[in-house]
XYZ file of C-alpha atoms in Angstrom:
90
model
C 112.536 34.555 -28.570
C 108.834 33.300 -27.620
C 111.067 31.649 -24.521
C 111.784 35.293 -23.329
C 108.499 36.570 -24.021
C 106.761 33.832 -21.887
C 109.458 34.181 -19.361
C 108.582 37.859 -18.924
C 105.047 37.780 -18.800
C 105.280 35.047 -16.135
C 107.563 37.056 -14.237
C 105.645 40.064 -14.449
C 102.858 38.152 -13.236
C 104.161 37.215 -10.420
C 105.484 40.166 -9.411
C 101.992 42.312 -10.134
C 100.199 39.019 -7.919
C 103.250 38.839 -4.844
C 102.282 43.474 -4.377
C 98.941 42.549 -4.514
C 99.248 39.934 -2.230
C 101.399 42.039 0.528
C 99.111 44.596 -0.067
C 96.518 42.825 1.214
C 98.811 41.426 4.273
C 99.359 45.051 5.677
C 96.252 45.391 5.898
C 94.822 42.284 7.514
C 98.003 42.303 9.682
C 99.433 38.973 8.645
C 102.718 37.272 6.860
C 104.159 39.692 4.411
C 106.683 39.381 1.555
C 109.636 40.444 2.133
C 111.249 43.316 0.417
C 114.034 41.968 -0.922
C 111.803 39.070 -3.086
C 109.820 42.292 -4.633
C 113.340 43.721 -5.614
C 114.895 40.140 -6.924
C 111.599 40.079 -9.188
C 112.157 43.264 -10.130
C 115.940 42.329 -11.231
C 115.206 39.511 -12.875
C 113.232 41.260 -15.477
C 109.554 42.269 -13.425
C 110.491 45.723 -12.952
C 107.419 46.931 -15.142
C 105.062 45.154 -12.984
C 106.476 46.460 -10.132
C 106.258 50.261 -10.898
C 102.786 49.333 -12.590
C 101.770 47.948 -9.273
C 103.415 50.445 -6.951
C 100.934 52.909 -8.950
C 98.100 50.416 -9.038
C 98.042 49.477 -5.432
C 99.126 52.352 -3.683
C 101.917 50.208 -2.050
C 105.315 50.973 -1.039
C 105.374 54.052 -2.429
C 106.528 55.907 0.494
C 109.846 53.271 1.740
C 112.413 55.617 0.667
C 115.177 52.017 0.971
C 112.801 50.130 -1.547
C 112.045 53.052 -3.726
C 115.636 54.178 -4.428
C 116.550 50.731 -4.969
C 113.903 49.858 -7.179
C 114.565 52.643 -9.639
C 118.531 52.088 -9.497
C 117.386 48.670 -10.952
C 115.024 50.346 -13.494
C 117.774 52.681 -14.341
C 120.393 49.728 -14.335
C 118.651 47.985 -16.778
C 117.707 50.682 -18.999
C 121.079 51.593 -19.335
C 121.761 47.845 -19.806
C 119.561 47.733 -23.265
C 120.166 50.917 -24.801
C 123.923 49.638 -25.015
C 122.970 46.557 -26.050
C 120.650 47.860 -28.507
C 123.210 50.467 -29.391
C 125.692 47.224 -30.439
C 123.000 45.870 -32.701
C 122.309 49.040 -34.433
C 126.481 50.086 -35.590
């Protein structure tokens, strides 16, 4: 259980500190990071950070492709834990 829990925060970490950091690369013009690493993050379990940090930072907020995405994977795995919550609770 603690496993999970330090898994997650990590993850979420790094997914709040990789928006930040391409935030700040569109705007000094340099090496950004590329979409589909936000959205793998996102999968993986960082898809809190990444909404909190769409908000937060003003950042890809308008890419229709990344936007749709990201909520089909917030969606995905919502629908993922009510049914396995649902399991647990019959």
């Amino acid at each position: 259980m603690w496993n999970a829990i330090l898994y997650l925060w990590v993850l979420n970490g790094l997914t709040v500190a990789l928006f930040a950091w391409d935030k700040l690369s569109a705007r000094w013009n340099r090496g950004r990071v590329p979409e589909h690493l936000l959205l793998w993050l996102s999968a993986l379990g960082g898809s809190p950070a990444a909404l909190l940090s769409r908000w937060l930072f003003r950042h890809k907020t308008r890419k229709q492709p990344f936007g749709r995405w990201l909520w089909s994977i917030v969606l995905f795995q919502i629908t993922a834990l009510v049914i396995l919550l649902g399991k647990d609770l019959l």
